[in-house]
CSV table of C-alpha atoms in Angstrom, one decimal:
chain,number,residue,atom,x,y,z
A,1,MET,CA,37.1,-10.3,-28.5
A,2,ALA,CA,35.5,-10.8,-26.1
A,3,PHE,CA,35.6,-7.6,-24.7
A,4,THR,CA,34.1,-6.1,-27.3
A,5,SER,CA,31.4,-8.7,-27.4
A,6,SER,CA,27.4,-7.5,-26.6
A,7,LEU,CA,25.8,-10.9,-27.0
A,8,GLY,CA,25.3,-11.0,-23.2
A,9,ARG,CA,23.6,-8.0,-22.8
A,10,ASP,CA,22.1,-7.9,-26.1
A,11,ALA,CA,20.4,-11.4,-25.4
A,12,ARG,CA,17.9,-10.3,-23.2
A,13,PHE,CA,16.5,-7.7,-26.2
A,14,TRP,CA,16.3,-11.1,-28.6
A,15,ARG,CA,12.5,-10.8,-29.4
A,16,GLU,CA,13.0,-7.1,-30.5
A,17,GLU,CA,15.9,-8.3,-31.8
A,18,LEU,CA,13.6,-10.9,-34.2
A,19,ALA,CA,10.5,-8.6,-34.8
A,20,VAL,CA,12.2,-6.2,-36.5
A,21,ALA,CA,14.1,-8.5,-38.4
A,22,VAL,CA,10.1,-9.9,-39.2
A,23,ALA,CA,9.3,-6.7,-40.2
A,24,HIS,CA,12.0,-5.2,-42.5
A,25,VAL,CA,11.9,-8.8,-44.1
A,26,GLU,CA,8.8,-8.7,-44.8
A,27,MET,CA,8.8,-5.1,-46.2
A,28,LEU,CA,11.5,-6.2,-48.4
A,29,GLY,CA,9.1,-9.4,-50.4
A,30,ARG,CA,6.7,-6.4,-50.3
A,31,CYS,CA,8.8,-3.8,-52.1
A,32,GLY,CA,10.5,-6.1,-54.2
A,33,ILE,CA,13.7,-5.9,-53.3
A,34,VAL,CA,13.8,-9.3,-52.2
A,35,ASP,CA,11.7,-12.4,-54.2
A,36,PRO,CA,8.8,-12.6,-52.2
A,37,ALA,CA,8.8,-16.6,-51.5
A,38,GLU,CA,12.2,-16.1,-50.2
A,39,SER,CA,11.1,-13.2,-47.9
A,40,GLU,CA,8.7,-15.8,-46.8
A,41,SER,CA,11.2,-18.2,-46.3
A,42,VAL,CA,13.1,-15.7,-44.4
A,43,VAL,CA,10.3,-15.0,-41.8
A,44,ALA,CA,9.8,-18.5,-41.3
A,45,GLY,CA,12.8,-19.2,-40.2
A,46,LEU,CA,13.4,-15.6,-37.7
A,47,ARG,CA,9.6,-16.8,-36.5
A,48,GLY,CA,11.4,-20.0,-35.9
A,49,ILE,CA,14.3,-19.1,-34.4
A,50,ALA,CA,12.2,-17.2,-31.7
A,51,ALA,CA,10.4,-20.3,-30.8
A,52,ASP,CA,13.3,-22.2,-29.6
A,53,PHE,CA,14.3,-19.5,-27.9
A,54,ALA,CA,11.4,-18.7,-26.4
A,55,ALA,CA,12.0,-22.7,-25.5
A,56,ASN,CA,15.5,-23.0,-24.5
A,57,GLY,CA,16.8,-19.2,-24.2
A,58,VAL,CA,19.8,-17.7,-25.8
A,59,PRO,CA,22.2,-19.5,-26.8
A,60,VAL,CA,25.3,-17.1,-25.7
A,61,ASP,CA,28.1,-19.2,-25.5
A,62,GLY,CA,28.7,-19.8,-29.5
A,63,GLY,CA,31.4,-17.1,-30.0
A,64,ASP,CA,29.0,-14.6,-31.8
A,65,GLU,CA,29.9,-11.5,-30.6
A,66,ASP,CA,26.3,-10.5,-30.9
A,67,ILE,CA,22.6,-10.8,-30.5
A,68,HIS,CA,22.9,-10.0,-34.8
A,69,ALA,CA,25.7,-12.0,-35.8
A,70,LEU,CA,24.0,-14.8,-33.6
A,71,VAL,CA,20.5,-14.8,-35.7
A,72,GLU,CA,22.1,-14.4,-38.9
A,73,ARG,CA,24.6,-17.9,-37.2
A,74,LEU,CA,21.5,-19.8,-36.9
A,75,LEU,CA,19.5,-18.3,-40.0
A,76,GLY,CA,21.6,-19.8,-41.8
A,77,GLU,CA,21.2,-22.9,-40.3
A,78,ALA,CA,18.0,-22.9,-41.2
A,79,VAL,CA,17.0,-21.0,-44.3
A,80,GLY,CA,21.2,-21.6,-46.5
A,81,PRO,CA,21.9,-19.0,-48.5
A,82,SER,CA,18.1,-16.9,-48.1
A,83,ALA,CA,19.5,-15.7,-44.6
A,84,GLY,CA,21.9,-13.4,-46.5
A,85,HIS,CA,19.1,-11.0,-47.6
A,86,LEU,CA,18.5,-10.4,-44.1
A,87,ARG,CA,21.4,-7.6,-44.5
A,88,THR,CA,19.9,-6.2,-47.1
A,89,ALA,CA,19.4,-2.3,-46.6
A,90,ARG,CA,20.0,-1.9,-43.1
A,91,SER,CA,22.8,-2.0,-40.6
A,92,ARG,CA,23.2,-3.1,-36.8
A,93,ASN,CA,23.3,0.5,-36.5
A,94,ASP,CA,20.0,1.4,-37.0
A,95,GLN,CA,18.6,-2.7,-36.5
A,96,VAL,CA,20.1,-2.1,-33.0
A,97,ALA,CA,18.7,1.4,-32.5
A,98,THR,CA,15.1,-0.1,-33.2
A,99,ALA,CA,15.3,-2.6,-31.5
A,100,PHE,CA,16.2,-1.5,-28.6
A,101,LYS,CA,14.3,1.2,-28.8
A,102,LEU,CA,11.3,-1.3,-28.9
A,103,TYR,CA,12.7,-3.1,-25.9
A,104,VAL,CA,12.9,0.3,-23.8
A,105,ARG,CA,8.8,0.8,-25.1
A,106,ARG,CA,8.2,-2.9,-23.2
A,107,ALA,CA,10.0,-1.8,-20.4
A,108,THR,CA,8.3,1.4,-19.6
A,109,THR,CA,4.6,-0.3,-20.6
A,110,ASP,CA,5.5,-2.6,-17.5
A,111,ILE,CA,7.1,0.4,-15.7
A,112,TRP,CA,3.7,2.1,-16.3
A,113,ALA,CA,1.7,-0.7,-15.0
A,114,ALA,CA,3.9,-1.2,-11.8
A,115,SER,CA,3.7,2.3,-11.0
A,116,LEU,CA,0.0,1.9,-11.1
A,117,ASP,CA,-0.2,-0.9,-9.2
A,118,LEU,CA,1.1,1.1,-6.7
A,119,PHE,CA,-1.0,4.3,-7.2
A,120,GLU,CA,-4.3,1.8,-6.9
A,121,ALA,CA,-2.3,0.4,-3.8
A,122,LEU,CA,-2.8,4.1,-2.2
A,123,VAL,CA,-6.1,4.9,-3.4
A,124,GLY,CA,-7.7,1.8,-2.1
A,125,ARG,CA,-5.6,2.9,1.5
A,126,ALA,CA,-6.8,5.9,1.2
A,127,GLY,CA,-10.4,5.3,0.8
A,128,GLU,CA,-10.6,3.2,3.6
A,129,GLN,CA,-9.5,5.1,6.2
A,130,GLY,CA,-12.9,7.1,6.8
A,131,ASP,CA,-11.6,10.2,9.0
A,132,THR,CA,-9.1,9.4,10.4
A,133,ILE,CA,-6.3,12.5,11.6
A,134,ALA,CA,-2.7,12.5,11.0
A,135,PRO,CA,-0.4,15.2,11.3
A,136,GLY,CA,0.1,17.1,8.2
A,137,MET,CA,4.3,17.4,8.2
A,138,THR,CA,6.0,21.0,7.0
A,139,HIS,CA,10.7,20.8,8.1
A,140,LEU,CA,9.8,17.0,10.0
A,141,GLN,CA,7.2,19.2,12.2
A,142,VAL,CA,3.7,19.0,12.8
A,143,GLY,CA,2.3,21.8,10.8
A,144,GLN,CA,-1.7,21.1,10.8
A,145,PRO,CA,-3.9,17.9,11.6
A,146,ILE,CA,-5.0,16.3,8.0
A,147,LEU,CA,-6.6,13.4,7.1
A,148,LEU,CA,-4.6,10.3,6.5
A,149,ALA,CA,-6.2,9.2,3.1
A,150,HIS,CA,-5.0,13.0,2.4
A,151,HIS,CA,-1.6,12.2,2.6
A,152,LEU,CA,-2.1,8.9,1.0
A,153,LEU,CA,-3.4,10.8,-1.9
A,154,ALA,CA,-0.6,13.1,-2.2
A,155,HIS,CA,1.9,10.1,-3.1
A,156,ALA,CA,-0.3,8.6,-5.2
A,157,GLU,CA,-0.2,12.1,-7.1
A,158,ALA,CA,3.3,11.3,-7.8
A,159,LEU,CA,2.7,7.8,-8.9
A,160,ARG,CA,-0.1,10.0,-11.3
A,161,ARG,CA,2.8,11.5,-13.2
A,162,VAL,CA,5.5,9.0,-12.9
A,163,CYS,CA,2.2,7.3,-15.2
A,164,ARG,CA,2.5,10.6,-17.3
A,165,ARG,CA,6.1,10.4,-17.9
A,166,CYS,CA,5.7,6.8,-19.1
A,167,ALA,CA,3.7,7.7,-21.7
A,168,PHE,CA,5.5,10.6,-22.9
A,169,GLY,CA,8.8,8.4,-22.8
A,170,LEU,CA,6.9,5.8,-25.1
A,171,ASP,CA,6.1,8.6,-27.6
A,172,SER,CA,9.8,10.0,-27.5
A,173,ALA,CA,10.7,6.4,-28.3
A,174,SER,CA,8.4,5.8,-31.0
A,175,GLU,CA,10.2,7.4,-34.1
A,176,LEU,CA,11.9,4.5,-36.5
A,177,PRO,CA,15.1,4.0,-36.8
A,178,LEU,CA,15.5,1.4,-39.2
A,179,GLY,CA,15.9,2.5,-42.8
A,180,ALA,CA,18.6,4.8,-41.9
A,181,GLY,CA,21.4,2.5,-42.4
A,182,ALA,CA,24.9,3.2,-41.1
A,183,MET,CA,23.4,6.7,-41.4
A,184,ALA,CA,23.4,7.9,-44.8
A,185,GLY,CA,20.5,6.1,-45.5
A,186,THR,CA,20.1,3.5,-48.2
A,187,SER,CA,19.7,3.2,-52.3
A,188,PHE,CA,17.4,0.5,-51.9
A,189,PRO,CA,13.1,1.8,-52.8
A,190,ILE,CA,12.6,0.5,-49.4
A,191,ASP,CA,9.1,1.6,-47.2
A,192,PRO,CA,10.0,2.6,-43.9
A,193,GLU,CA,5.9,3.6,-43.6
A,194,TYR,CA,5.1,0.3,-43.9
A,195,VAL,CA,7.6,-1.4,-40.5
A,196,ALA,CA,6.8,1.5,-38.4
A,197,ARG,CA,3.1,0.3,-38.4
A,198,ARG,CA,4.1,-3.4,-38.3
A,199,LEU,CA,6.0,-2.7,-35.1
A,200,GLY,CA,4.0,0.0,-33.7
A,201,PHE,CA,6.2,3.3,-34.1
A,202,ARG,CA,4.2,6.6,-34.8
A,203,ARG,CA,6.5,8.2,-37.4
A,204,THR,CA,8.9,7.1,-39.5
A,205,CYS,CA,13.0,9.1,-38.5
A,206,ASN,CA,13.7,12.6,-40.1
A,207,ASN,CA,17.3,12.0,-40.1
A,208,SER,CA,19.5,9.2,-41.1
A,209,VAL,CA,22.3,10.8,-39.1
A,210,ASP,CA,20.2,11.1,-35.9
A,211,ALA,CA,18.6,7.9,-36.3
A,212,VAL,CA,21.3,6.0,-35.4
A,213,ALA,CA,23.1,8.5,-33.4
A,214,ASN,CA,20.0,9.2,-30.8
A,215,ARG,CA,20.5,7.6,-27.4
A,216,ASP,CA,17.3,10.3,-26.2
A,217,PHE,CA,14.9,7.8,-25.8
A,218,VAL,CA,17.3,6.1,-23.3
A,219,VAL,CA,18.2,9.2,-21.4
A,220,GLU,CA,14.3,10.0,-20.9
A,221,PHE,CA,14.0,6.5,-19.5
A,222,LEU,CA,16.6,6.9,-17.1
A,223,GLN,CA,14.9,10.2,-15.8
A,224,LEU,CA,12.0,8.1,-15.5
A,225,CYS,CA,13.4,5.5,-13.6
A,226,SER,CA,15.4,8.7,-11.3
A,227,LEU,CA,12.3,10.3,-10.8
A,228,ALA,CA,9.7,7.4,-10.1
A,229,ALA,CA,12.5,6.3,-7.3
A,230,VAL,CA,13.0,9.4,-6.1
A,231,ASN,CA,8.8,9.9,-4.9
A,232,LEU,CA,9.3,6.1,-3.6
A,233,SER,CA,12.0,6.6,-2.1
A,234,ARG,CA,10.1,9.2,-0.2
A,235,LEU,CA,7.3,7.5,0.5
A,236,ALA,CA,9.9,4.3,1.8
A,237,GLU,CA,11.2,7.6,4.1
A,238,GLU,CA,8.2,8.1,5.6
A,239,ILE,CA,7.2,4.8,6.5
A,240,VAL,CA,10.8,4.1,7.6
A,241,ILE,CA,10.4,7.4,10.5
A,242,TRP,CA,6.2,6.2,10.7
A,243,ALA,CA,7.3,3.0,11.8
A,244,SER,CA,10.4,3.8,14.3
A,245,GLN,CA,9.6,3.7,18.2
A,246,PRO,CA,9.4,7.6,18.8
A,247,PHE,CA,6.7,8.1,16.0
A,248,ALA,CA,4.6,4.3,16.4
A,249,ALA,CA,2.6,5.7,13.9
A,250,VAL,CA,2.1,2.5,11.6
A,251,VAL,CA,2.9,-1.3,11.9
A,252,LEU,CA,5.1,-3.0,9.2
A,253,PRO,CA,3.6,-6.7,8.4
A,254,ASP,CA,6.4,-8.9,8.8
A,255,ALA,CA,6.5,-10.2,5.0
A,256,TRP,CA,7.9,-6.7,4.9
A,257,ALA,CA,10.5,-6.1,7.6
A,258,THR,CA,13.6,-8.4,9.1
A,259,GLY,CA,14.5,-8.8,12.5
A,260,SER,CA,18.5,-7.8,14.2
A,261,SER,CA,21.3,-10.5,14.2
A,262,ILE,CA,21.7,-9.3,18.3
A,263,MET,CA,18.9,-7.5,19.5
A,264,PRO,CA,15.5,-9.8,19.6
A,265,GLN,CA,13.1,-6.5,19.7
A,266,LYS,CA,13.9,-5.3,16.7
A,267,LYS,CA,11.7,-4.9,13.4
A,268,ASN,CA,14.4,-2.9,11.2
A,269,PRO,CA,12.0,-2.0,7.9
A,270,ASP,CA,14.4,-3.1,5.3
A,271,VAL,CA,12.4,-3.5,2.6
A,272,ALA,CA,11.5,0.3,3.2
A,273,GLU,CA,15.3,1.3,3.9
A,274,LEU,CA,16.1,-0.3,0.2
A,275,VAL,CA,13.9,1.1,-1.5
A,276,ARG,CA,15.1,4.6,-0.5
A,277,GLY,CA,18.8,3.9,-0.8
A,278,ARG,CA,18.0,2.0,-4.9
A,279,ALA,CA,17.4,5.8,-5.8
A,280,GLY,CA,20.7,7.5,-5.6
A,281,THR,CA,21.5,4.3,-7.6
A,282,ALA,CA,18.9,5.5,-10.4
A,283,ILE,CA,20.5,9.2,-10.0
A,284,GLY,CA,23.8,7.6,-10.6
A,285,ARG,CA,22.5,5.6,-13.5
A,286,LEU,CA,21.2,9.0,-15.1
A,287,ALA,CA,23.9,11.1,-14.6
A,288,GLY,CA,26.4,8.1,-15.4
A,289,PHE,CA,24.5,7.0,-19.2
A,290,GLN,CA,24.4,11.2,-19.9
A,291,ALA,CA,28.5,11.6,-19.1
A,292,THR,CA,28.5,8.6,-21.8
A,293,LEU,CA,27.2,11.2,-24.8
A,294,LYS,CA,28.4,13.9,-23.6
A,295,SER,CA,30.8,15.4,-26.5
A,296,LEU,CA,29.9,12.5,-28.7
A,297,PRO,CA,30.5,12.7,-32.2
A,298,LEU,CA,27.8,12.3,-34.5
A,299,ALA,CA,27.1,9.4,-35.3
A,300,TYR,CA,27.5,6.3,-34.0
A,301,ASN,CA,30.2,5.3,-31.9
A,302,LEU,CA,30.8,1.7,-30.0
A,303,ASP,CA,30.4,3.5,-26.5
A,304,LEU,CA,26.5,3.5,-27.5
A,305,GLN,CA,26.5,-0.2,-26.7
A,306,GLU,CA,26.6,1.0,-22.8
A,307,ASP,CA,22.6,2.4,-23.1
A,308,LYS,CA,22.5,-1.9,-21.9
A,309,GLN,CA,23.4,-1.9,-18.7
A,310,ALA,CA,22.1,1.5,-17.8
A,311,VAL,CA,18.5,0.6,-19.1
A,312,TYR,CA,18.8,-3.0,-17.6
A,313,GLY,CA,19.4,-1.6,-14.4
A,314,ALA,CA,17.5,0.8,-14.1
A,315,GLU,CA,14.2,-1.2,-15.1
A,316,ASP,CA,14.9,-3.6,-12.5
A,317,ASP,CA,15.2,-1.3,-9.9
A,318,THR,CA,12.8,0.5,-10.6
A,319,LEU,CA,9.8,-2.7,-11.1
A,320,ALA,CA,11.5,-4.5,-8.1
A,321,GLY,CA,10.7,-0.9,-5.7
A,322,LEU,CA,7.1,-0.6,-7.8
A,323,LEU,CA,6.5,-3.9,-6.5
A,324,ALA,CA,8.1,-3.9,-2.8
A,325,MET,CA,6.1,-0.8,-1.9
A,326,THR,CA,2.6,-1.8,-3.7
A,327,GLY,CA,2.9,-5.1,-1.2
A,328,LEU,CA,4.2,-3.0,2.2
A,329,VAL,CA,1.5,0.1,1.1
A,330,ALA,CA,-1.7,-2.6,1.3
A,331,ASN,CA,-0.7,-4.6,4.2
A,332,LEU,CA,0.5,-1.0,6.7
A,333,HIS,CA,-1.1,-1.4,9.0
A,334,PHE,CA,-1.8,2.3,11.0
A,335,ARG,CA,-2.6,2.8,14.0
A,336,SER,CA,-5.0,5.6,14.2
A,337,ASP,CA,-5.1,6.5,17.8
A,338,ARG,CA,-1.4,7.4,17.5
A,339,LEU,CA,-1.6,8.9,14.3
A,340,ALA,CA,-4.5,11.6,15.7
A,341,GLU,CA,-2.5,11.6,18.9
A,342,ILE,CA,0.6,13.3,17.0
A,343,ALA,CA,-1.8,15.6,14.5
A,344,ALA,CA,-2.4,17.4,17.7
A,345,MET,CA,0.9,18.4,19.4
A,346,GLY,CA,3.3,21.5,18.0
A,347,ALA,CA,0.1,23.1,19.0
A,348,SER,CA,-1.0,22.5,15.2
A,349,ALA,CA,-4.4,24.6,15.7
A,350,ALA,CA,-2.7,28.0,16.0
A,351,THR,CA,-3.3,28.8,11.8
A,352,ASP,CA,-7.2,28.5,12.9
A,353,LEU,CA,-7.1,30.3,15.6
A,354,ALA,CA,-4.4,33.1,13.7
A,355,ASP,CA,-8.0,32.8,10.8
A,356,TYR,CA,-11.0,33.1,13.5
A,357,LEU,CA,-9.1,36.3,14.3
A,358,VAL,CA,-8.7,37.2,10.3
A,359,GLY,CA,-12.9,36.7,9.8
A,360,LYS,CA,-13.6,39.2,13.0
A,361,GLY,CA,-11.7,41.8,10.5
A,362,VAL,CA,-8.3,41.4,12.2
A,363,PRO,CA,-5.5,41.8,9.6
A,364,PHE,CA,-3.5,39.3,9.4
A,365,ASP,CA,0.5,39.9,10.1
A,366,ARG,CA,-1.5,41.0,14.0
A,367,ALA,CA,-3.6,37.8,14.4
A,368,HIS,CA,-0.2,35.9,13.5
A,369,SER,CA,1.5,37.8,15.9
A,370,ALA,CA,-0.5,37.6,18.6
A,371,VAL,CA,-1.3,33.6,18.0
A,372,GLY,CA,2.0,32.9,17.9
A,373,ALA,CA,2.8,35.3,21.1
A,374,LEU,CA,0.8,32.8,22.8
A,375,VAL,CA,2.0,30.0,21.8
A,376,ALA,CA,5.1,30.6,22.9
A,377,GLU,CA,4.2,31.7,26.6
A,378,LEU,CA,2.0,28.5,26.6
A,379,GLU,CA,5.1,26.4,26.0
A,380,ARG,CA,7.6,28.2,28.9
A,381,GLN,CA,5.0,27.3,31.1
A,382,GLY,CA,5.1,23.6,29.2
A,383,ARG,CA,1.3,23.8,28.4
A,384,ASP,CA,-0.2,22.4,25.2
A,385,LEU,CA,-2.8,24.9,22.6
A,386,ALA,CA,-5.9,22.5,23.5
A,387,SER,CA,-5.0,23.2,27.4
A,388,VAL,CA,-6.1,26.8,26.8
A,389,ASP,CA,-9.7,28.4,28.0
A,390,LEU,CA,-11.6,31.1,27.1
A,391,LYS,CA,-10.3,33.0,29.3
A,392,THR,CA,-6.4,32.9,28.0
A,393,LEU,CA,-7.3,33.3,24.8
A,394,ARG,CA,-9.2,36.6,25.6
A,395,SER,CA,-6.4,37.9,27.1
A,396,ILE,CA,-4.2,38.3,23.5
A,397,ASP,CA,-7.2,39.7,21.8
A,398,GLN,CA,-10.7,40.6,22.5
A,399,ASN,CA,-12.1,39.4,19.8
A,400,PHE,CA,-11.6,35.8,20.9
A,401,ASP,CA,-15.2,34.1,21.5
A,402,GLU,CA,-16.8,30.9,22.7
A,403,ARG,CA,-17.1,29.3,19.1
A,404,ALA,CA,-13.0,30.3,18.8
A,405,LEU,CA,-12.7,27.2,21.1
A,406,GLU,CA,-13.8,24.9,18.6
A,407,ARG,CA,-11.4,25.1,16.9
A,408,LEU,CA,-8.7,23.7,18.9
A,409,ASP,CA,-10.4,20.3,18.0
A,410,PRO,CA,-8.7,19.1,15.1
A,411,GLY,CA,-11.5,17.4,13.3
A,412,TRP,CA,-12.9,21.0,12.8
A,413,ALA,CA,-9.4,21.9,11.1
A,414,VAL,CA,-10.1,19.2,9.1
A,415,ARG,CA,-13.3,19.6,8.0
A,416,ALA,CA,-12.8,23.2,7.5
A,417,ARG,CA,-10.3,22.7,4.4
A,418,THR,CA,-13.2,22.5,1.8
A,419,SER,CA,-11.4,24.3,-0.2
A,420,PRO,CA,-10.6,22.2,-4.1
A,421,GLY,CA,-8.1,19.5,-2.8
A,422,GLY,CA,-8.1,20.5,0.2
A,423,THR,CA,-8.6,18.1,3.2
A,424,ALA,CA,-11.8,18.4,4.4
A,425,PRO,CA,-13.8,15.4,4.7
A,426,VAL,CA,-15.9,15.6,1.2
A,427,GLN,CA,-13.3,16.3,-0.9
A,428,VAL,CA,-11.1,14.0,-0.2
A,429,ARG,CA,-13.9,11.2,-0.9
A,430,ALA,CA,-14.0,13.2,-3.6
A,431,GLN,CA,-10.4,12.8,-4.1
A,432,VAL,CA,-10.6,9.3,-4.1
A,433,GLU,CA,-13.3,8.9,-6.7
A,434,SER,CA,-11.7,11.3,-9.1
A,435,ALA,CA,-8.4,8.8,-8.7
A,436,GLN,CA,-10.6,5.9,-9.4
A,437,GLY,CA,-12.2,6.5,-12.1
A,438,TRP,CA,-8.8,8.2,-13.1
A,439,ALA,CA,-6.9,4.2,-12.9
A,440,GLY,CA,-10.0,2.2,-14.5
A,441,SER,CA,-9.6,4.5,-17.7
A,442,GLU,CA,-5.7,4.3,-17.2
A,443,ARG,CA,-5.6,1.3,-16.9
A,444,GLN,CA,-6.9,1.1,-20.5
A,445,ARG,CA,-4.0,3.0,-22.2
A,446,VAL,CA,-1.5,1.0,-20.3
A,447,GLN,CA,-3.5,-2.3,-22.0
A,448,ALA,CA,-3.6,-0.6,-25.7
A,449,ALA,CA,0.2,0.2,-25.6
A,450,LEU,CA,1.6,-2.9,-25.0
A,451,PRO,CA,3.8,-4.2,-28.0
A,452,ASN,CA,2.4,-6.2,-30.5
A,453,LEU,CA,5.2,-8.1,-31.9
A,454,PRO,CA,5.4,-10.3,-35.2
A,455,LEU,CA,6.7,-13.0,-34.0
A,456,ASP,CA,3.8,-16.0,-34.2
C-alpha cells in the first residue's frame, strides 16, 4: 500500500541498513546460529548490493514496501535460500532502530564538522581584525566599545557549544538496539557486544522494549539542529542589520546577496535572511516530532516512521545554513571606520567615567547618577559626550581631573577591559590563540568519530 510504504524515505540510509545486516549475519556465523559458510555467502551478497547501490542508486520503483523488503528481495536473487538467514534473531523493529541510529550518528558528525568550519571562519576573521573597534550593543543600542574580533569570537563560542552538543548527541545514539527483536528479545544465543563493536556503538541496550521504542536520539538531534539554527539566526540577523544603510557597517559579497526586481540600487542580504527564517522551521520540526511521541504507547508503533522526514529536513537545512554562513563570514567586508563611528555613539564612554569616580572613592550609585545626569543634559543640548571638557566634568563632580578625559576615548575603554574573557587586545589575542588550538584538537575528535561501516 502506497500510504504505508517508506522505501522512498528509507533509501537515504541504505548504507546503514546494509552495514547492520552485515554485522548481524557475521555475528550469526560466529555464534554458530548459522553455518559460517552460509554466513560468508550472505555477507558477500550484502556487500554486492551495497556496491550496486553505490554505483546505480537505490531502486525505489520495484514495489517494495521499505528498505528491509528491498534488501531481502535482492539478497534472495543474489544468494538464493541462504538469504532467509538475514531475518534470524532480529526484527524490522530493532533493525530500523539500529540503522537509523547509525544514520543520525553520521548526520551528527557531518554537522559537527560543518560547525567547526564556521567556528574556524569566525576565529580566522577575528584574527585579521587587529584593534578594530566595534559597538558593543545591548537592547540594539550602543553600550560600550569592544573589539570587532571580540564580537566575532562571541559568535564562535556559540558554535563551540554546538560542537559539544554534537559530541553529546553521538553518545546518546551509541546504545545498540539490535538484539531486542520485535520488543521482547530473542531466544537465540546472540552476541550483541560483537555487533556493537563492529558498528561503533559504545554499549548494548539495557531493556529490549525501550530499545525499539526509543527515539530520544531523534529528539536530541532535532534539538541540536534547532539550537544551531537559532544561533545561526542571531549571526544572520546582525549581518542583515549591519549591512543596512543606517548602519552601513559591512559590505555584502556579491555572491551572498541579490538585487531587487524593481529597484536597481538594492543589494539584499537574501542568504542571511533565509538562514534567519529557517530557524523557525527548525523549531517547528522539534516541536512536531515531540508531539508525535507524546502519549505514544510502548513499544513499536508505525508513528515512529515519521522520524525520517524530521531528521532529513533538519539535517539538510542545518548543513546548508552552516555552509552558507561560513562562506558569508569568510567573504564579508567590515568597514572599520564606520564601526568605530558607531561605537562612539550613545555616550558609550559613560560607564568609564562612572568607574573613574568609583576609583576616586565615590560610591557607584552616586557616580552612576552624576554621569547619567550629564549625559541627559548633553542630549538636551544636542551634544555628544566626546565633546565635554574638564570644566564640564568638574561641574558634576570635583573628583574629575585631567586623567578623566582619556576615558572619553573608545580605544582607552577597550584597552582597559583586561579581565579574563574581556575585550582588551591582550585578552582577545589570547582568546584567538586558544580558539585556534581548540579547533585543531576538535577536528581530530571529529575525524575519530567518523563512522566505519563494514561494507568493504
